[in-house]
XYZ file of C-alpha atoms in Angstrom:
420
model
C 173.101 146.221 -93.262
C 173.054 147.208 -96.963
C 170.817 150.056 -98.129
C 167.517 149.071 -99.685
C 167.300 148.986 -103.464
C 165.482 152.136 -104.619
C 163.039 150.144 -106.735
C 162.255 147.395 -104.193
C 159.063 149.042 -102.938
C 157.857 149.611 -106.477
C 158.638 146.039 -107.499
C 156.820 144.685 -104.436
C 153.833 146.856 -105.346
C 153.710 145.241 -108.790
C 153.944 141.759 -107.253
C 151.115 142.561 -104.821
C 148.900 143.971 -107.575
C 149.358 140.868 -109.713
C 148.762 138.439 -106.832
C 145.783 140.534 -105.740
C 144.185 140.114 -109.141
C 143.683 136.473 -108.137
C 142.649 137.305 -104.551
C 139.778 134.819 -104.350
C 141.880 131.940 -105.675
C 144.866 132.803 -103.456
C 142.754 133.151 -100.318
C 140.967 129.876 -100.905
C 144.239 128.068 -101.570
C 145.737 129.392 -98.326
C 142.645 128.522 -96.266
C 142.486 125.024 -97.776
C 146.137 124.518 -96.952
C 145.722 125.729 -93.365
C 142.751 123.414 -92.761
C 144.673 120.513 -94.259
C 147.567 121.130 -91.883
C 145.597 121.804 -88.656
C 142.882 119.194 -87.897
C 141.567 121.214 -84.910
C 140.215 123.846 -87.318
C 138.047 121.412 -89.266
C 134.547 120.090 -88.692
C 132.451 123.106 -87.642
C 130.968 124.569 -90.840
C 130.417 128.021 -89.344
C 133.944 128.266 -87.991
C 135.416 127.033 -91.279
C 133.517 129.761 -93.167
C 134.885 132.310 -90.720
C 138.403 131.008 -91.347
C 137.989 131.620 -95.085
C 136.759 135.161 -94.364
C 139.642 135.816 -91.986
C 142.210 134.553 -94.483
C 140.699 136.647 -97.287
C 140.799 139.846 -95.201
C 144.340 139.224 -93.980
C 145.596 138.479 -97.499
C 143.838 141.555 -98.911
C 145.221 143.761 -96.132
C 148.792 142.560 -96.479
C 148.723 142.875 -100.285
C 147.311 146.394 -99.860
C 150.259 147.224 -97.583
C 152.685 145.838 -100.168
C 151.013 147.675 -103.010
C 150.765 151.083 -101.343
C 153.910 150.992 -99.191
C 151.854 151.548 -96.039
C 153.462 151.548 -92.571
C 152.524 148.361 -90.707
C 152.279 150.298 -87.419
C 149.030 151.895 -88.584
C 147.324 148.584 -89.349
C 144.846 146.999 -86.959
C 143.683 143.410 -87.097
C 141.025 142.857 -89.797
C 137.496 142.609 -88.409
C 136.989 139.084 -89.753
C 140.248 137.951 -88.138
C 139.220 139.338 -84.748
C 135.782 137.725 -84.977
C 137.378 134.414 -85.959
C 139.595 134.623 -82.860
C 136.516 135.183 -80.695
C 134.727 132.217 -82.228
C 137.726 129.913 -81.708
C 137.836 130.985 -78.064
C 134.139 130.211 -77.635
C 134.576 126.794 -79.235
C 137.476 125.934 -76.948
C 139.881 125.534 -79.880
C 143.424 126.052 -78.648
C 145.293 129.321 -78.972
C 148.262 127.416 -80.389
C 146.104 126.183 -83.293
C 145.120 129.740 -84.132
C 148.674 131.078 -83.994
C 149.921 128.142 -86.054
C 147.311 128.980 -88.692
C 148.886 132.421 -89.081
C 152.367 130.958 -89.481
C 151.258 128.401 -92.046
C 149.061 130.885 -93.918
C 151.915 133.371 -94.006
C 154.243 130.789 -95.525
C 151.658 129.863 -98.174
C 151.085 133.494 -99.199
C 154.830 134.011 -99.515
C 154.930 131.132 -102.018
C 152.433 132.967 -104.232
C 154.345 136.230 -103.958
C 157.744 134.626 -104.586
C 156.410 132.830 -107.669
C 155.076 136.132 -108.944
C 158.355 137.907 -108.200
C 160.315 135.257 -110.108
C 158.093 135.732 -113.146
C 158.545 139.513 -113.352
C 162.068 140.303 -112.144
C 165.117 139.749 -114.351
C 167.456 141.745 -112.108
C 168.900 139.531 -109.359
C 169.768 142.451 -107.101
C 166.269 143.887 -107.406
C 164.707 140.466 -106.819
C 166.805 139.952 -103.705
C 165.971 143.410 -102.361
C 162.265 142.963 -103.111
C 162.288 139.566 -101.437
C 163.988 141.033 -98.360
C 161.445 143.848 -98.181
C 158.555 141.441 -98.619
C 159.797 139.248 -95.774
C 160.424 142.206 -93.492
C 157.015 143.800 -94.050
C 155.045 140.545 -94.005
C 156.656 139.282 -90.806
C 156.027 142.667 -89.166
C 152.373 142.459 -90.257
C 151.910 138.874 -89.008
C 153.597 139.742 -85.717
C 151.324 142.739 -85.206
C 148.110 141.012 -86.187
C 148.796 137.878 -84.138
C 149.411 140.072 -81.092
C 145.989 141.642 -81.639
C 144.129 138.380 -82.189
C 145.831 136.731 -79.208
C 144.584 139.524 -76.939
C 141.074 139.229 -78.418
C 141.148 135.442 -78.062
C 142.234 135.560 -74.421
C 139.718 138.239 -73.489
C 136.902 136.335 -75.163
C 138.004 133.053 -73.613
C 138.029 134.577 -70.140
C 134.636 136.206 -70.689
C 133.156 133.075 -72.220
C 134.421 130.796 -69.466
C 133.182 133.180 -66.792
C 129.710 133.468 -68.289
C 129.526 129.757 -69.068
C 130.758 128.833 -65.592
C 128.207 131.124 -63.963
C 125.350 129.714 -66.053
C 126.509 126.153 -65.457
C 126.848 126.695 -61.713
C 123.343 128.168 -61.534
C 121.870 125.149 -63.343
C 123.756 122.762 -61.092
C 122.472 124.569 -57.990
C 118.906 124.233 -59.270
C 119.356 120.509 -59.813
C 120.996 119.878 -56.439
C 118.328 121.954 -54.666
C 115.776 119.495 -56.128
C 113.919 122.214 -57.983
C 111.761 121.167 -60.908
C 114.298 120.902 -63.737
C 113.511 120.262 -67.399
C 116.384 118.109 -68.759
C 115.745 119.343 -72.309
C 116.529 122.898 -71.209
C 119.155 122.106 -68.593
C 121.371 119.876 -70.734
C 122.301 122.526 -73.370
C 123.128 125.024 -70.617
C 125.282 122.483 -68.833
C 126.888 121.060 -71.941
C 126.273 117.721 -70.240
C 123.684 114.948 -70.592
C 121.650 114.247 -67.456
C 119.854 111.101 -68.671
C 122.791 108.753 -68.174
C 124.944 107.219 -65.442
C 127.172 109.605 -63.509
C 129.917 109.527 -60.905
C 130.176 112.640 -58.759
C 133.591 113.945 -57.745
C 134.830 116.476 -55.224
C 138.470 117.440 -55.761
C 140.667 119.979 -54.057
C 144.197 121.130 -53.353
C 145.108 121.354 -49.658
C 146.954 124.612 -50.312
C 147.801 126.850 -53.248
C 151.208 128.483 -53.397
C 152.976 130.844 -55.772
C 151.491 131.605 -59.169
C 150.158 128.135 -59.906
C 146.641 127.864 -61.337
C 144.799 125.462 -59.052
C 141.648 125.262 -61.147
C 143.668 124.491 -64.281
C 145.381 121.625 -62.457
C 142.079 120.261 -61.172
C 140.496 120.605 -64.608
C 143.410 118.868 -66.327
C 143.374 115.901 -63.937
C 139.580 115.553 -64.154
C 139.763 115.491 -67.950
C 142.556 112.907 -67.844
C 140.552 110.679 -65.482
C 137.542 110.889 -67.810
C 139.733 109.971 -70.758
C 141.363 107.012 -69.012
C 137.986 105.721 -67.810
C 136.622 105.933 -71.382
C 133.824 108.278 -70.361
C 131.184 108.894 -72.999
C 131.864 112.659 -73.140
C 133.742 115.401 -71.332
C 133.030 115.699 -67.597
C 130.908 118.448 -66.100
C 133.281 120.728 -64.183
C 132.030 123.304 -61.645
C 134.593 125.410 -59.727
C 133.666 126.251 -56.149
C 136.688 128.417 -55.386
C 140.339 128.666 -56.416
C 141.234 125.212 -55.037
C 137.961 123.230 -54.895
C 135.757 121.808 -57.644
C 132.710 119.631 -58.102
C 132.599 117.401 -61.156
C 130.502 114.659 -62.717
C 131.932 111.917 -64.932
C 129.566 110.783 -67.720
C 129.332 107.007 -68.091
C 126.437 106.756 -70.532
C 124.826 103.327 -70.092
C 127.898 101.742 -68.484
C 127.445 100.493 -64.936
C 131.003 99.706 -63.834
C 133.725 102.047 -62.611
C 137.365 101.081 -62.126
C 138.292 102.854 -58.899
C 141.791 101.446 -59.212
C 142.313 103.151 -62.581
C 140.908 106.404 -61.238
C 143.188 106.294 -58.193
C 146.234 105.452 -60.287
C 145.615 108.276 -62.761
C 145.212 110.736 -59.895
C 148.386 109.566 -58.180
C 150.478 109.786 -61.340
C 148.941 113.023 -62.673
C 149.149 115.280 -59.614
C 149.961 113.744 -56.205
C 148.969 116.950 -54.400
C 145.308 116.752 -55.447
C 142.813 115.097 -53.102
C 139.640 113.574 -54.539
C 136.488 111.838 -53.310
C 133.932 110.046 -55.462
C 130.314 109.076 -55.016
C 128.788 105.893 -56.356
C 127.315 105.429 -59.819
C 123.893 107.068 -60.208
C 121.422 107.402 -63.105
C 119.517 110.450 -64.302
C 118.824 113.584 -62.297
C 118.214 111.639 -59.078
C 121.502 109.800 -59.556
C 123.230 113.101 -60.378
C 122.146 114.391 -56.972
C 122.803 111.182 -55.073
C 126.342 110.614 -56.318
C 127.179 114.230 -55.494
C 125.828 113.904 -51.946
C 127.899 110.765 -51.510
C 131.031 112.508 -52.765
C 130.417 115.386 -50.344
C 129.865 113.005 -47.452
C 133.068 111.194 -48.339
C 134.923 114.501 -48.485
C 133.691 115.384 -45.011
C 135.164 112.107 -43.849
C 138.453 112.715 -45.666
C 138.723 116.150 -44.071
C 138.956 114.640 -40.590
C 141.210 111.729 -41.554
C 144.820 111.805 -40.417
C 146.581 111.731 -42.796
C 144.171 112.838 -45.532
C 144.016 110.096 -48.199
C 144.578 111.117 -51.809
C 141.517 109.275 -53.126
C 138.453 107.749 -51.513
C 135.337 106.329 -53.128
C 132.070 106.259 -51.213
C 131.525 102.532 -51.600
C 134.674 101.791 -49.608
C 133.727 103.928 -46.612
C 129.933 104.230 -46.860
C 129.093 103.106 -43.292
C 131.844 105.293 -41.862
C 130.864 108.290 -43.968
C 127.256 108.004 -42.857
C 128.323 107.858 -39.205
C 130.768 110.747 -39.510
C 128.007 113.347 -39.399
C 128.450 113.234 -35.611
C 132.115 112.594 -35.062
C 132.042 112.612 -31.259
C 129.357 109.912 -31.217
C 131.304 107.949 -33.797
C 134.482 108.069 -31.698
C 132.556 106.962 -28.609
C 131.061 104.046 -30.549
C 134.488 102.941 -31.828
C 135.883 103.047 -28.300
C 132.938 100.988 -27.088
C 133.420 98.344 -29.811
C 137.225 98.099 -29.609
C 137.605 98.750 -25.885
C 141.281 99.042 -24.859
C 142.293 98.067 -28.396
C 141.349 101.637 -29.452
C 144.704 102.999 -28.312
C 147.093 104.914 -30.531
C 150.216 102.806 -30.142
C 152.236 100.458 -32.322
C 151.196 97.213 -30.652
C 147.461 97.993 -30.835
C 147.835 99.045 -34.463
C 149.467 95.726 -35.307
C 146.692 93.746 -33.578
C 143.952 95.835 -35.234
C 145.486 95.265 -38.665
C 145.640 91.494 -38.187
C 142.073 91.383 -36.809
C 140.789 93.372 -39.801
C 142.523 91.134 -42.335
C 141.301 88.077 -40.403
C 137.684 89.267 -40.711
C 138.183 90.261 -44.370
C 139.346 86.706 -45.094
C 136.368 84.961 -43.522
C 138.162 84.333 -40.199
C 140.720 82.065 -41.876
C 144.054 81.883 -40.070
C 145.736 80.448 -43.163
C 144.490 83.158 -45.517
C 145.388 85.883 -43.018
C 148.881 84.487 -42.624
C 149.283 84.494 -46.415
C 148.024 88.059 -46.723
C 150.362 89.354 -44.018
C 153.283 87.042 -44.872
C 153.285 85.699 -41.325
C 153.387 82.259 -39.779
C 149.947 80.904 -38.978
C 150.899 80.618 -35.283
C 151.725 84.344 -35.215
C 148.281 85.164 -36.559
C 146.650 82.919 -33.969
C 148.660 84.612 -31.218
C 147.672 88.107 -32.386
C 143.988 87.220 -32.616
C 144.046 85.727 -29.097
C 145.834 88.813 -27.821
C 143.284 91.135 -29.464
C 140.449 89.116 -27.939
C 142.042 89.355 -24.493
C 142.397 93.126 -24.775
C 138.826 93.636 -26.031
C 137.378 91.078 -23.650
C 135.403 89.201 -26.292
C 135.981 86.905 -29.304
C 136.798 88.587 -32.615
C 134.079 86.644 -34.400
C 131.412 87.763 -31.923
C 129.528 90.761 -33.313
C 132.048 90.869 -36.110
C 130.010 93.273 -38.280
C 130.401 96.093 -35.750
C 134.032 95.156 -35.277
C 134.692 95.254 -39.042
C 133.172 98.740 -39.340
C 135.068 100.023 -36.289
C 138.375 98.660 -37.571
C 137.729 100.105 -41.023
C 136.944 103.476 -39.492
C 140.218 103.484 -37.569
C 142.115 102.364 -40.663
C 140.704 105.315 -42.612
C 140.561 108.046 -39.976
C 143.665 107.068 -38.038
C 144.584 108.630 -34.741
C 141.607 111.009 -34.725
C 139.444 108.083 -33.519
C 141.867 106.638 -30.975
C 142.704 107.146 -27.314
C 146.175 108.337 -26.437
C 146.374 105.781 -23.622
C 144.284 102.944 -22.118
C 141.632 103.940 -19.579
């Protein structure tokens, strides 16, 4: 590499002094340009003001380094820049947006310095050497400062999330414990509106392996579900441990939920995640009720074999309510199904046809269409099921429907291994 021109440092000092004489104009131009290029940094007046202060301090510091030939290794991040990093972390603005702001701001400052260098240097060799020195020093400065602000950002983000999560969890516990809660005070602490319709979720990962971040995965999928369901705001997310969360989806005044969309998003986003949902509930009472339903549904999912990826309470409500005493529930299913409650292929086939038959209003034709079978085959299977149970399918069909649905959901955990 060629030796540095002996006058490069002096020439860069002159450039810095001249650019610095317009410090306010230069800083504002750079900040305006950064905001124009990065939409995430707009909108919040306080944060925008802090951006202008951060830019001004960084520009002044770097020009001071140029002007006085200071070693970059002795420079710490400007106070305004560090405070701006903390504020971005608290606002949940991405780290990538902050780092990109430094790259774009750096480029814009170089334009000012290069223009100034072109105006005052007639010697091509000196101009080239000064330019090289300017690039070397400025990139070293940006590299050093961004390392500092990244550390500050991450530390603040971790601290902020921890404190916010703790405060949020405490408020949620108060609500669920049915303590007297003032919505006007609780909502700001939660960052979530209570006077609306909600759907409670319980989501978990069966296991966590390696270095993967389970909570990040659960958070990401919950946010995606809220987005795809057009929720009125971001969901309320409360970690319970490293692989289990409670959440509430905000539906505002809407009273319909597409469980199919929710299930599809979950399946496509992260097939390993398991999720249960309560029904739609309004206000604080609905907030509690939908959560209880989601928990009850999770208890049911925990004993199912295999564990389903997604279950909503409305689909399994009678079963979930009975599952509080599983032994009694199994005994009741055996009593309703009789010898049909056996874990074998033939019984499973007859149970499936009987369930579809009841779902279709006891229509042989509709059942045959649903199962793609001949009508005579359906009639044979229904007769066979009736013979095994010792009673007509249509007799006491409400109990039979619930029992068949329970077996469909919980699988072999409810069945005998052999006829008695």
